CSV table of C-alpha atoms and ligand atoms in Angstrom, one decimal:
chain,number,residue,atom,x,y,z
A,26,MET,CA,-27.2,-17.7,79.3
A,27,ASN,CA,-26.0,-14.6,77.2
A,28,ALA,CA,-23.6,-12.0,79.2
A,29,THR,CA,-26.1,-9.3,78.6
A,30,ALA,CA,-27.0,-7.4,81.6
A,31,ALA,CA,-25.1,-4.1,82.4
A,32,ILE,CA,-26.2,-4.4,86.3
A,33,GLY,CA,-27.4,-6.9,88.8
A,34,VAL,CA,-30.1,-6.5,91.7
A,35,THR,CA,-29.9,-9.3,94.7
A,36,GLY,CA,-32.7,-8.6,97.1
A,37,LEU,CA,-35.8,-7.6,96.0
A,38,GLY,CA,-37.9,-5.7,98.5
A,39,VAL,CA,-39.4,-3.5,97.5
A,40,MET,CA,-36.0,-0.8,97.7
A,41,GLY,CA,-33.9,-3.5,95.5
A,42,ARG,CA,-37.5,-4.3,93.4
A,43,ASN,CA,-37.9,-0.1,92.7
A,44,LEU,CA,-34.0,0.5,92.2
A,45,ALA,CA,-34.2,-2.5,89.5
A,46,ARG,CA,-37.7,-1.2,88.5
A,47,ASN,CA,-35.5,2.6,88.4
A,48,PHE,CA,-32.6,1.0,86.0
A,49,ALA,CA,-34.7,-0.9,84.0
A,50,ARG,CA,-36.8,2.1,83.0
A,51,ASN,CA,-33.7,4.2,82.1
A,52,GLY,CA,-32.7,1.7,79.2
A,53,CYS,CA,-30.3,-1.1,81.6
A,54,THR,CA,-30.6,-4.9,81.0
A,55,VAL,CA,-31.1,-5.9,84.4
A,56,ALA,CA,-30.2,-9.4,86.2
A,57,VAL,CA,-32.6,-9.6,88.9
A,58,HIS,CA,-32.4,-12.4,91.5
A,59,ASN,CA,-33.9,-13.0,95.3
A,60,ARG,CA,-33.2,-16.0,97.6
A,61,THR,CA,-36.5,-16.7,97.6
A,62,ALA,CA,-37.7,-17.0,94.0
A,63,GLY,CA,-41.3,-16.1,93.9
A,64,ARG,CA,-39.7,-12.9,94.1
A,65,THR,CA,-38.2,-12.5,91.2
A,66,ARG,CA,-41.3,-14.0,89.4
A,67,ALA,CA,-43.3,-10.8,90.9
A,68,LEU,CA,-41.0,-8.8,89.6
A,69,ILE,CA,-41.1,-10.1,85.8
A,70,GLU,CA,-44.8,-10.6,85.9
A,71,VAL,CA,-46.1,-7.2,87.4
A,72,TYR,CA,-43.4,-5.0,85.7
A,73,GLY,CA,-41.8,-7.3,83.2
A,74,ASP,CA,-43.0,-4.5,80.9
A,75,GLU,CA,-41.1,-1.9,82.2
A,76,GLY,CA,-37.5,-2.9,80.1
A,77,THR,CA,-35.3,-5.8,79.7
A,78,PHE,CA,-34.5,-7.8,83.2
A,79,VAL,CA,-32.7,-11.1,82.9
A,80,PRO,CA,-34.0,-13.2,85.9
A,81,ALA,CA,-32.1,-15.9,87.5
A,82,GLU,CA,-33.0,-18.5,90.0
A,83,SER,CA,-29.1,-19.3,91.2
A,84,PRO,CA,-26.4,-17.0,92.0
A,85,GLU,CA,-24.3,-19.2,89.2
A,86,GLU,CA,-26.5,-17.8,86.8
A,87,PHE,CA,-27.0,-14.0,88.3
A,88,VAL,CA,-23.4,-13.5,87.8
A,89,ALA,CA,-23.3,-15.7,84.2
A,90,ALA,CA,-26.3,-12.5,83.0
A,91,LEU,CA,-23.7,-10.2,84.1
A,92,GLU,CA,-21.5,-8.3,81.3
A,93,ARG,CA,-17.9,-7.5,82.2
A,94,PRO,CA,-16.6,-5.6,84.6
A,95,ARG,CA,-19.9,-7.4,86.0
A,96,ARG,CA,-21.7,-4.7,88.6
A,97,LEU,CA,-23.6,-6.4,91.2
A,98,MET,CA,-25.8,-4.4,93.5
A,99,ILE,CA,-26.8,-5.8,96.8
A,100,MET,CA,-30.2,-4.8,98.5
A,101,VAL,CA,-30.4,-6.7,101.7
A,102,GLN,CA,-30.8,-6.2,105.1
A,103,ALA,CA,-27.0,-4.2,106.8
A,104,GLY,CA,-25.0,-6.6,108.8
A,105,GLU,CA,-24.7,-10.2,108.7
A,106,ALA,CA,-26.8,-10.3,105.7
A,107,THR,CA,-25.0,-8.5,104.1
A,108,ASP,CA,-21.6,-10.3,104.6
A,109,ALA,CA,-23.1,-13.8,104.0
A,110,VAL,CA,-24.6,-12.3,100.1
A,111,ILE,CA,-21.0,-11.0,99.3
A,112,ASP,CA,-19.3,-14.5,101.1
A,113,GLU,CA,-22.2,-15.9,98.3
A,114,PHE,CA,-21.1,-14.3,95.1
A,115,ALA,CA,-17.4,-13.1,95.6
A,116,PRO,CA,-15.9,-16.9,94.6
A,117,LEU,CA,-18.2,-16.2,91.6
A,118,LEU,CA,-16.5,-12.7,90.9
A,119,GLU,CA,-13.1,-12.1,88.8
A,120,PRO,CA,-10.6,-9.2,89.3
A,121,GLY,CA,-12.1,-6.2,87.9
A,122,ASP,CA,-15.7,-6.9,89.1
A,123,ILE,CA,-17.6,-4.3,91.1
A,124,ILE,CA,-20.1,-5.4,94.4
A,125,ILE,CA,-22.3,-2.6,95.3
A,126,ASP,CA,-23.7,-2.2,99.1
A,127,GLY,CA,-27.0,-0.2,98.5
A,128,GLY,CA,-28.3,-1.2,102.0
A,129,ASN,CA,-27.9,1.3,105.0
A,130,ALA,CA,-24.8,-0.3,106.1
A,131,HIS,CA,-22.4,1.1,109.0
A,132,PHE,CA,-19.6,2.4,107.0
A,133,ALA,CA,-17.3,1.2,109.4
A,134,ASP,CA,-18.2,-2.4,108.0
A,135,THR,CA,-18.0,-0.5,104.1
A,136,ARG,CA,-14.8,-0.3,105.2
A,137,ARG,CA,-13.8,-3.9,105.9
A,138,ARG,CA,-15.4,-5.6,102.9
A,139,GLU,CA,-13.9,-2.9,100.9
A,140,ALA,CA,-10.9,-3.9,101.9
A,141,ALA,CA,-11.0,-7.2,102.4
A,142,LEU,CA,-12.8,-7.8,98.6
A,143,ARG,CA,-9.5,-5.2,97.5
A,144,GLU,CA,-7.3,-8.3,97.8
A,145,ARG,CA,-9.2,-10.2,95.7
A,146,GLY,CA,-8.7,-8.0,92.9
A,147,ILE,CA,-12.6,-6.6,93.7
A,148,HIS,CA,-14.3,-3.4,94.1
A,149,PHE,CA,-16.3,-3.0,97.0
A,150,VAL,CA,-18.6,0.4,96.6
A,151,GLY,CA,-20.7,1.5,99.7
A,152,THR,CA,-23.6,3.6,98.0
A,153,GLY,CA,-25.8,5.8,100.4
A,154,VAL,CA,-29.3,5.4,98.5
A,155,SER,CA,-31.7,8.0,99.9
A,156,GLY,CA,-35.5,8.8,99.1
A,157,GLY,CA,-37.2,5.5,100.4
A,158,GLU,CA,-39.5,3.3,97.9
A,159,GLU,CA,-40.6,6.4,95.4
A,160,GLY,CA,-37.0,7.9,95.7
A,161,ALA,CA,-35.4,4.3,94.6
A,162,LEU,CA,-37.8,3.8,91.5
A,163,GLU,CA,-38.2,7.5,90.1
A,164,GLY,CA,-34.7,8.9,91.6
A,165,PRO,CA,-33.0,8.3,95.0
A,166,SER,CA,-30.3,10.7,95.8
A,167,ILE,CA,-26.8,8.4,95.3
A,168,MET,CA,-23.6,9.1,98.2
A,169,VAL,CA,-21.2,6.7,95.9
A,170,GLY,CA,-17.9,5.6,98.2
A,171,GLY,CA,-15.5,3.1,97.0
A,172,SER,CA,-12.8,3.5,94.1
A,173,ALA,CA,-12.8,6.1,91.8
A,174,GLU,CA,-11.5,3.7,89.6
A,175,ALA,CA,-14.9,1.7,90.2
A,176,TYR,CA,-17.1,5.3,89.3
A,177,ASP,CA,-15.4,5.7,86.6
A,178,VAL,CA,-17.9,2.5,85.9
A,179,LEU,CA,-20.8,3.0,87.6
A,180,GLY,CA,-21.2,6.7,87.6
A,181,PRO,CA,-23.2,7.5,84.5
A,182,MET,CA,-26.2,4.8,85.6
A,183,PHE,CA,-26.3,5.9,89.1
A,184,GLU,CA,-26.6,9.4,87.5
A,185,THR,CA,-29.1,8.5,85.3
A,186,ILE,CA,-31.4,7.0,87.2
A,187,SER,CA,-30.8,9.8,90.8
A,188,ALA,CA,-32.4,12.5,90.8
A,189,LYS,CA,-32.0,16.0,89.2
A,190,VAL,CA,-32.4,19.5,90.1
A,191,GLY,CA,-31.2,22.2,87.5
A,192,GLY,CA,-30.3,19.4,85.4
A,193,GLU,CA,-27.7,18.3,87.3
A,194,PRO,CA,-28.0,14.6,88.6
A,195,CYS,CA,-27.9,14.0,92.7
A,196,ALA,CA,-25.7,11.2,92.4
A,197,ALA,CA,-21.7,12.0,93.0
A,198,HIS,CA,-18.9,9.3,94.0
A,199,ILE,CA,-18.2,11.2,97.7
A,200,GLY,CA,-14.7,9.1,98.7
A,201,SER,CA,-13.0,6.3,99.1
A,202,ASP,CA,-14.5,3.1,101.0
A,203,GLY,CA,-16.9,4.0,103.3
A,204,ALA,CA,-16.7,7.4,102.6
A,205,GLY,CA,-20.6,6.9,100.8
A,206,HIS,CA,-22.4,5.1,103.5
A,207,PHE,CA,-20.8,7.7,106.3
A,208,VAL,CA,-22.6,10.4,104.8
A,209,LYS,CA,-25.1,8.7,103.8
A,210,MET,CA,-25.0,8.2,107.5
A,211,VAL,CA,-24.7,11.6,108.9
A,212,HIS,CA,-28.0,12.7,106.1
A,213,ASN,CA,-30.1,10.7,108.4
A,214,GLY,CA,-28.5,12.4,111.6
A,215,ILE,CA,-29.4,15.5,110.0
A,216,GLU,CA,-33.2,14.1,109.0
A,217,TYR,CA,-33.6,13.2,112.7
A,218,ALA,CA,-32.2,16.8,113.8
A,219,ASP,CA,-34.6,18.3,110.9
A,220,MET,CA,-37.8,16.5,112.0
A,221,GLN,CA,-37.2,16.9,115.1
A,222,LEU,CA,-37.4,20.3,115.2
A,223,ILE,CA,-39.8,20.4,112.9
A,224,ALA,CA,-42.0,18.9,116.0
A,225,GLU,CA,-40.8,20.9,117.9
A,226,ALA,CA,-42.1,24.0,116.4
A,227,TYR,CA,-45.4,21.8,116.3
A,228,ASP,CA,-45.6,21.5,119.6
A,229,LEU,CA,-45.2,25.1,120.8
A,230,LEU,CA,-48.0,26.5,118.1
A,231,ARG,CA,-50.5,23.4,119.5
A,232,GLN,CA,-49.7,24.3,123.3
A,233,VAL,CA,-48.4,28.3,123.4
A,234,ALA,CA,-50.1,29.5,120.3
A,235,GLY,CA,-53.2,27.4,121.0
A,236,TYR,CA,-53.4,26.4,116.9
A,237,THR,CA,-55.5,23.6,115.7
A,238,PRO,CA,-53.0,20.7,113.3
A,239,ALA,CA,-55.5,22.3,110.5
A,240,GLU,CA,-54.2,25.6,112.2
A,241,ILE,CA,-50.3,24.6,111.9
A,242,ALA,CA,-51.0,22.5,108.8
A,243,ASP,CA,-51.5,26.2,106.9
A,244,VAL,CA,-48.4,27.6,108.7
A,245,PHE,CA,-46.4,24.9,107.8
A,246,ARG,CA,-47.6,25.2,103.9
A,247,ARG,CA,-46.8,28.8,104.2
A,248,TRP,CA,-43.6,28.1,105.4
A,249,ASN,CA,-42.9,25.8,103.1
A,250,GLU,CA,-43.2,28.8,100.4
A,251,GLY,CA,-39.8,30.5,101.8
A,252,ARG,CA,-36.4,29.6,103.1
A,253,LEU,CA,-37.9,26.5,105.4
A,254,GLY,CA,-39.0,25.2,102.2
A,255,SER,CA,-38.5,21.2,102.0
A,256,TYR,CA,-39.8,17.8,101.5
A,257,LEU,CA,-40.0,17.4,105.5
A,258,ILE,CA,-42.1,20.5,105.7
A,259,GLU,CA,-44.5,19.6,103.2
A,260,ILE,CA,-44.8,16.5,104.5
A,261,THR,CA,-45.3,17.6,108.0
A,262,ALA,CA,-48.8,20.1,106.3
A,263,GLU,CA,-49.6,16.9,104.8
A,264,VAL,CA,-49.8,14.9,108.4
A,265,LEU,CA,-50.9,17.9,109.9
A,266,ALA,CA,-53.4,18.4,107.6
A,267,HIS,CA,-54.9,14.5,107.8
A,268,THR,CA,-58.3,13.4,110.0
A,269,ASP,CA,-58.2,10.0,111.0
A,270,PRO,CA,-61.3,8.6,108.9
A,271,GLU,CA,-62.1,6.6,112.4
A,272,THR,CA,-62.5,9.4,115.3
A,273,GLY,CA,-63.2,12.2,112.7
A,274,GLY,CA,-60.3,14.2,114.7
A,275,PRO,CA,-56.8,14.8,113.8
A,276,PHE,CA,-54.6,11.9,113.1
A,277,VAL,CA,-51.6,13.2,114.6
A,278,ASP,CA,-54.3,13.3,117.8
A,279,ILE,CA,-54.4,9.0,117.6
A,280,VAL,CA,-50.7,8.5,116.6
A,281,ALA,CA,-49.3,7.0,119.9
A,282,ASP,CA,-46.2,9.4,121.1
A,283,ALA,CA,-43.5,7.4,120.9
A,284,ALA,CA,-41.0,7.6,118.3
A,285,GLY,CA,-39.5,4.6,116.8
A,286,GLN,CA,-35.8,4.7,115.4
A,287,LYS,CA,-34.0,2.1,112.6
A,288,GLY,CA,-30.4,2.9,113.9
A,289,THR,CA,-28.9,5.3,111.4
A,290,GLY,CA,-29.5,8.2,113.6
A,291,ARG,CA,-28.0,6.5,116.3
A,292,TRP,CA,-24.7,5.2,114.9
A,293,THR,CA,-24.0,9.1,114.1
A,294,VAL,CA,-24.1,10.4,117.6
A,295,GLN,CA,-22.0,6.9,118.6
A,296,THR,CA,-19.5,8.2,115.2
A,297,ALA,CA,-20.0,11.3,116.3
A,298,LEU,CA,-18.9,11.2,120.3
A,299,ASP,CA,-15.5,9.1,118.7
A,300,LEU,CA,-15.1,11.6,116.4
A,301,ALA,CA,-15.2,14.8,119.3
A,302,SER,CA,-17.3,16.1,116.8
A,303,PRO,CA,-19.9,17.7,118.6
A,304,VAL,CA,-23.8,17.2,116.8
A,305,THR,CA,-25.7,18.5,119.3
A,306,ALA,CA,-28.8,18.5,117.9
A,307,ILE,CA,-28.7,15.4,115.9
A,308,ALA,CA,-28.1,13.8,119.7
A,309,GLN,CA,-30.6,15.5,121.4
A,310,ALA,CA,-32.9,14.4,118.5
A,311,THR,CA,-32.3,10.8,118.7
A,312,PHE,CA,-32.6,10.8,122.8
A,313,ALA,CA,-35.8,12.6,122.1
A,314,ARG,CA,-36.9,9.6,120.5
A,315,ALA,CA,-35.9,7.3,123.5
A,316,ALA,CA,-37.4,9.2,126.0
A,317,SER,CA,-40.4,9.4,124.0
A,318,GLY,CA,-41.1,5.7,124.3
A,319,GLN,CA,-39.4,5.7,128.0
A,320,ARG,CA,-43.7,4.5,129.3
A,321,ASP,CA,-42.7,4.1,132.8
A,322,LEU,CA,-40.2,7.1,133.3
A,323,ARG,CA,-42.4,9.1,132.1
A,324,ALA,CA,-45.9,7.7,133.9
A,325,ALA,CA,-43.4,8.3,137.5
A,326,TYR,CA,-42.8,12.1,135.8
A,327,ALA,CA,-46.6,12.8,135.0
A,328,GLY,CA,-48.0,15.6,136.8
A,329,LEU,CA,-44.9,16.7,138.5
A,330,PRO,CA,-45.1,20.8,138.6
A,331,GLY,CA,-43.5,22.2,135.5
A,332,GLY,CA,-44.2,26.2,134.5
A,333,THR,CA,-47.3,28.0,134.0
A,334,ARG,CA,-49.1,28.8,130.8
A,335,PRO,CA,-51.0,31.5,129.8
A,336,PRO,CA,-53.3,31.3,126.6
A,337,LEU,CA,-51.9,33.5,123.9
A,338,SER,CA,-54.4,36.4,122.2
A,339,ARG,CA,-54.4,35.9,118.4
A,340,THR,CA,-52.2,38.4,117.7
A,341,GLU,CA,-49.8,37.7,120.3
A,342,ALA,CA,-50.0,33.9,118.7
A,343,GLU,CA,-49.5,35.4,115.1
A,344,ARG,CA,-46.1,37.0,116.6
A,345,PHE,CA,-45.0,33.6,118.3
A,346,THR,CA,-45.4,31.8,115.1
A,347,SER,CA,-43.3,34.7,113.6
A,348,GLN,CA,-40.8,33.6,116.1
A,349,VAL,CA,-41.0,30.0,115.9
A,350,GLU,CA,-40.3,30.1,112.7
A,351,HIS,CA,-37.4,32.3,113.1
A,352,ALA,CA,-36.0,29.6,115.7
A,353,LEU,CA,-36.7,27.0,113.2
A,354,TYR,CA,-34.9,28.2,110.7
A,355,ALA,CA,-31.6,29.4,112.8
A,356,SER,CA,-31.9,26.3,114.7
A,357,LYS,CA,-32.1,24.2,111.1
A,358,VAL,CA,-28.4,25.9,110.2
A,359,ILE,CA,-26.7,25.4,113.3
A,360,ALA,CA,-28.0,21.7,112.6
A,361,TYR,CA,-26.8,21.3,109.5
A,362,ASP,CA,-23.8,23.2,110.5
A,363,GLN,CA,-22.6,20.2,113.2
A,364,GLY,CA,-24.0,18.0,109.8
A,365,TRP,CA,-21.4,19.2,107.5
A,366,LYS,CA,-18.6,19.4,110.9
A,367,MET,CA,-18.9,16.1,110.9
A,368,ILE,CA,-18.3,15.2,107.8
A,369,GLN,CA,-15.0,17.1,108.1
A,370,ASP,CA,-13.7,15.7,110.8
A,371,ALA,CA,-14.2,12.3,109.4
A,372,ALA,CA,-12.8,13.3,106.0
A,373,ALA,CA,-9.4,14.3,108.3
A,374,GLU,CA,-9.7,11.0,110.2
A,375,TYR,CA,-10.1,8.7,107.7
A,376,GLY,CA,-8.0,10.1,104.6
A,377,TRP,CA,-11.1,11.3,103.2
A,378,LYS,CA,-11.1,13.8,100.0
A,379,ILE,CA,-15.1,14.9,100.3
A,380,ASP,CA,-15.9,18.0,98.2
A,381,LEU,CA,-18.5,20.0,101.0
A,382,GLY,CA,-20.1,21.4,98.2
A,383,THR,CA,-21.0,17.9,96.7
A,384,VAL,CA,-22.8,16.7,99.1
A,385,ALA,CA,-25.0,19.9,99.6
A,386,ARG,CA,-25.4,19.3,95.9
A,387,ILE,CA,-26.7,15.9,95.4
A,388,TRP,CA,-29.0,16.6,98.6
A,389,ARG,CA,-31.0,19.1,96.7
A,390,GLY,CA,-32.8,16.4,95.5
A,391,GLY,CA,-33.8,12.6,95.9
A,392,CYS,CA,-33.5,12.3,99.9
A,393,ILE,CA,-35.4,12.5,102.7
A,394,ILE,CA,-33.7,16.1,103.7
A,395,ARG,CA,-33.9,17.9,100.2
A,396,ALA,CA,-34.8,21.7,100.4
A,397,SER,CA,-33.9,24.9,98.9
A,398,PHE,CA,-32.1,25.6,101.2
A,399,LEU,CA,-28.9,23.3,100.5
A,400,ASP,CA,-29.0,24.9,97.6
A,401,ARG,CA,-27.9,27.6,99.5
A,402,ILE,CA,-25.3,25.9,101.1
A,403,ARG,CA,-23.9,24.7,98.0
A,404,ALA,CA,-23.3,28.0,97.0
A,405,ALA,CA,-20.9,28.8,100.2
A,406,TYR,CA,-19.3,26.0,99.5
A,407,ALA,CA,-18.6,26.5,96.2
A,408,PHE,CA,-18.0,29.9,96.7
A,409,ASP,CA,-15.4,28.7,99.7
A,410,ARG,CA,-14.5,25.3,99.5
A,411,ASP,CA,-12.7,25.6,102.9
A,412,LEU,CA,-15.3,27.2,104.4
A,413,VAL,CA,-15.2,26.0,108.4
A,414,SER,CA,-18.4,26.8,109.2
A,415,LEU,CA,-22.1,28.0,107.5
A,416,LEU,CA,-21.9,31.1,109.6
A,417,GLY,CA,-18.5,32.5,108.1
A,418,GLU,CA,-21.5,33.1,104.6
A,419,MET,CA,-22.0,36.6,104.8
A,420,GLU,CA,-25.8,35.6,104.0
A,421,PHE,CA,-26.5,32.9,106.7
A,422,ALA,CA,-25.0,35.2,109.0
A,423,MET,CA,-27.0,38.3,108.7
A,424,GLU,CA,-29.9,35.5,109.3
A,425,ILE,CA,-28.9,33.9,112.3
A,426,THR,CA,-28.6,37.4,113.5
A,427,ASP,CA,-31.7,38.6,112.4
A,428,ALA,CA,-32.8,35.5,114.6
A,429,GLN,CA,-31.0,36.4,117.8
A,430,VAL,CA,-34.1,37.9,120.0
A,431,PRO,CA,-37.0,35.5,118.8
A,432,TRP,CA,-34.7,32.6,118.9
A,433,ARG,CA,-33.6,33.0,122.4
A,434,GLU,CA,-37.4,34.1,123.2
A,435,ILE,CA,-39.1,31.2,122.0
A,436,ILE,CA,-36.5,28.8,124.4
A,437,ALA,CA,-37.4,31.2,127.5
A,438,SER,CA,-41.1,30.6,126.9
A,439,ALA,CA,-40.6,27.2,126.2
A,440,ALA,CA,-38.8,26.3,129.5
A,441,ARG,CA,-41.3,28.9,131.9
A,442,ARG,CA,-43.9,27.1,130.2
A,443,GLY,CA,-42.5,23.6,131.0
A,444,ILE,CA,-42.4,22.3,127.2
A,445,PRO,CA,-39.4,20.6,125.9
A,446,VAL,CA,-37.5,22.4,123.1
A,447,PRO,CA,-34.2,19.5,123.2
A,448,ALA,CA,-33.2,20.3,119.9
A,449,PHE,CA,-33.8,24.1,119.7
A,450,SER,CA,-32.5,24.6,122.8
A,451,ALA,CA,-29.1,22.3,121.9
A,452,ALA,CA,-28.8,24.4,118.8
A,453,LEU,CA,-28.8,28.0,121.0
A,454,ALA,CA,-26.4,26.6,123.4
A,455,HIS,CA,-23.8,24.8,121.1
A,456,TYR,CA,-24.3,28.4,119.0
A,457,ASP,CA,-23.7,30.1,122.4
A,458,THR,CA,-20.5,27.8,123.2
A,459,LEU,CA,-18.7,28.3,119.8
A,460,ARG,CA,-19.6,32.4,120.5
A,461,ALA,CA,-18.2,32.4,124.2
A,462,ASP,CA,-14.9,33.7,124.4
A,463,ARG,CA,-14.5,32.4,128.2
A,464,LEU,CA,-15.9,28.7,128.6
A,465,PRO,CA,-16.2,27.3,132.2
A,466,ALA,CA,-14.0,24.6,130.7
A,467,ALA,CA,-11.3,26.4,132.2
A,468,LEU,CA,-13.1,25.0,135.7
A,469,LEU,CA,-13.4,21.6,134.5
A,470,GLN,CA,-9.4,21.5,133.6
A,471,GLY,CA,-9.1,22.7,137.2
A,472,GLN,CA,-11.4,20.3,138.9
A,473,ARG,CA,-9.8,17.6,136.8
A,474,ASP,CA,-6.1,18.5,137.8
A,475,TYR,CA,-7.2,18.5,141.5
A,476,PHE,CA,-8.8,14.8,141.7
A,477,GLY,CA,-6.8,13.2,138.6
A,478,ALA,CA,-3.5,15.5,138.7
A,479,HIS,CA,-5.1,15.5,135.0
A,480,THR,CA,-2.7,18.9,134.4
A,481,TYR,CA,-3.8,21.7,131.7
A,482,GLN,CA,-2.6,24.4,129.7
A,483,ARG,CA,-2.3,28.4,130.6
A,484,VAL,CA,-3.5,31.6,128.8
A,485,ASP,CA,-0.6,33.3,129.7
A,486,ARG,CA,2.2,31.2,128.8
A,487,PRO,CA,2.9,27.7,127.0
A,488,GLY,CA,3.6,24.4,128.5
A,489,THR,CA,1.4,21.9,130.7
A,490,PHE,CA,1.2,22.4,134.0
A,491,HIS,CA,-0.3,20.8,137.4
A,492,THR,CA,-0.9,22.3,140.6
A,493,VAL,CA,0.4,20.1,143.9
A,494,TRP,CA,-3.7,20.6,145.4
A,495,THR,CA,-2.1,18.6,148.5
A,496,ALA,CA,1.2,20.6,149.5
A,497,PRO,CA,1.1,23.4,151.1
A,498,GLY,CA,0.8,26.5,149.3
A,499,ARG,CA,0.0,24.5,146.8
A,500,PRO,CA,2.8,25.0,143.9
A,501,GLU,CA,2.3,24.8,140.3
A,502,THR,CA,4.5,22.4,138.3
A,503,THR,CA,5.3,22.0,134.6
A,504,THR,CA,5.6,18.7,133.4
B,629,6PG,C1,-33.6,7.6,103.8
B,629,6PG,C2,-33.6,7.1,105.0
B,629,6PG,C3,-34.3,5.7,105.2
B,629,6PG,C4,-34.5,5.4,106.2
B,629,6PG,C5,-35.7,5.7,107.2
B,629,6PG,C6,-35.4,5.3,108.5
B,629,6PG,O1,-32.9,8.1,103.1
B,629,6PG,O2,-34.2,7.2,102.4
B,629,6PG,O3,-33.2,8.4,105.5
B,629,6PG,O4,-32.6,5.6,105.1
B,629,6PG,O5,-34.4,4.4,107.2
B,629,6PG,O6,-35.9,7.3,107.2
B,629,6PG,O7,-35.0,5.9,109.2
B,629,6PG,P1,-35.8,5.4,111.4
B,629,6PG,O8,-36.2,4.6,111.4
B,629,6PG,O9,-34.3,5.9,111.6
B,629,6PG,O10,-36.5,7.2,111.2
């Protein structure tokens, strides 16, 4: 077999197949391999005319087809399946070759694999690929980890097949070892928060404004023309406008209200807890999915009292809708700010040098959270690379100021009416926590010192202190 393939893709599920097609459509010679050879043959039969494919029926044949340095992309289930494929192919590779993992792997697994393969001189490049099946084929957002040396080889190919916005590729080297998969994980966490915030806005417009799904679709279409414009807002309008062919009623009303999750949002929250990085909107979005699936608990709570719901007039509904837009936008800014802060916290923890503006740049297209909003974030970090918070950027700060009254009104109204808005509430609580000049954490420190002698700091002088709560006069000691 002549080594002519610029890249090889093993694992021809929908994502792997579409990435292979994308590379081939863009002029790459692509070696393709799948554990069950039938999938390889099917790809060639159906899509063989899209470009130059080199089908391989065995790992040896597959590797032999790759020009050096070999670039081998794994597109299989995260976890053990990925380890199994690495174990199968690594012995066939030579120093300088590159294994790319394009699955939704956990970044800690990627760091482990990268270190192990580096010992053998093989580059391991954990790569977040966002945009689903269509994105993989037409142009995803590609978050590349691993070494800069490997990106020198891979970058031009990934930038060619990625989505483009303003002529710029939505692909970049994010940082070393697991940085690419980490940022993809945070992308998915932000996706959870974004989707939950949109769902809560829908629920408020349905239950408080009294709009039909079709009317709410029109509201989202209008919002999609403005500062909330995004892929998720766009598809929300489509989903809400859809009529169920069987019942003739709104599609959204025949869908079971228990949300699934493959796990990347959960990973984001677990990792944030380890980093002590408060991604509270992402956490509430993830827990909201779990709560929606707790059928027994929901049955036990059904019918319990929860506020009154006076109807709104058309005029009041229109004003309410404008307030929801402010609340949705403000909550979205906070949720995204939490995500970017988590990336900064991880970069400090894991020694990654991540350009925060680049993250925004490559998320402007191809990925699930693609939005014009990301242009604003990119510009904010381009203006100040060390920006601590998006709220340090004047325009965002002004928009949050404008949103104060409606944001708070909406959450208060939801509470009075017994409508759950966990992500809206978490975003506002986070905002108020960070802006407070004194937090009740002072009392927590006193309680911890009382029952566990966990000590505390004082505001009026340096040092670490403990009060001897059981002694007469409760004297304070320094430790
Ligand atoms: C993407 C998506 C994708 C994710 C699906 C399902 O960036 O293309 O985020 O990676 O797997 O959205 O995710 P959940 O099942 O966790 O909602």
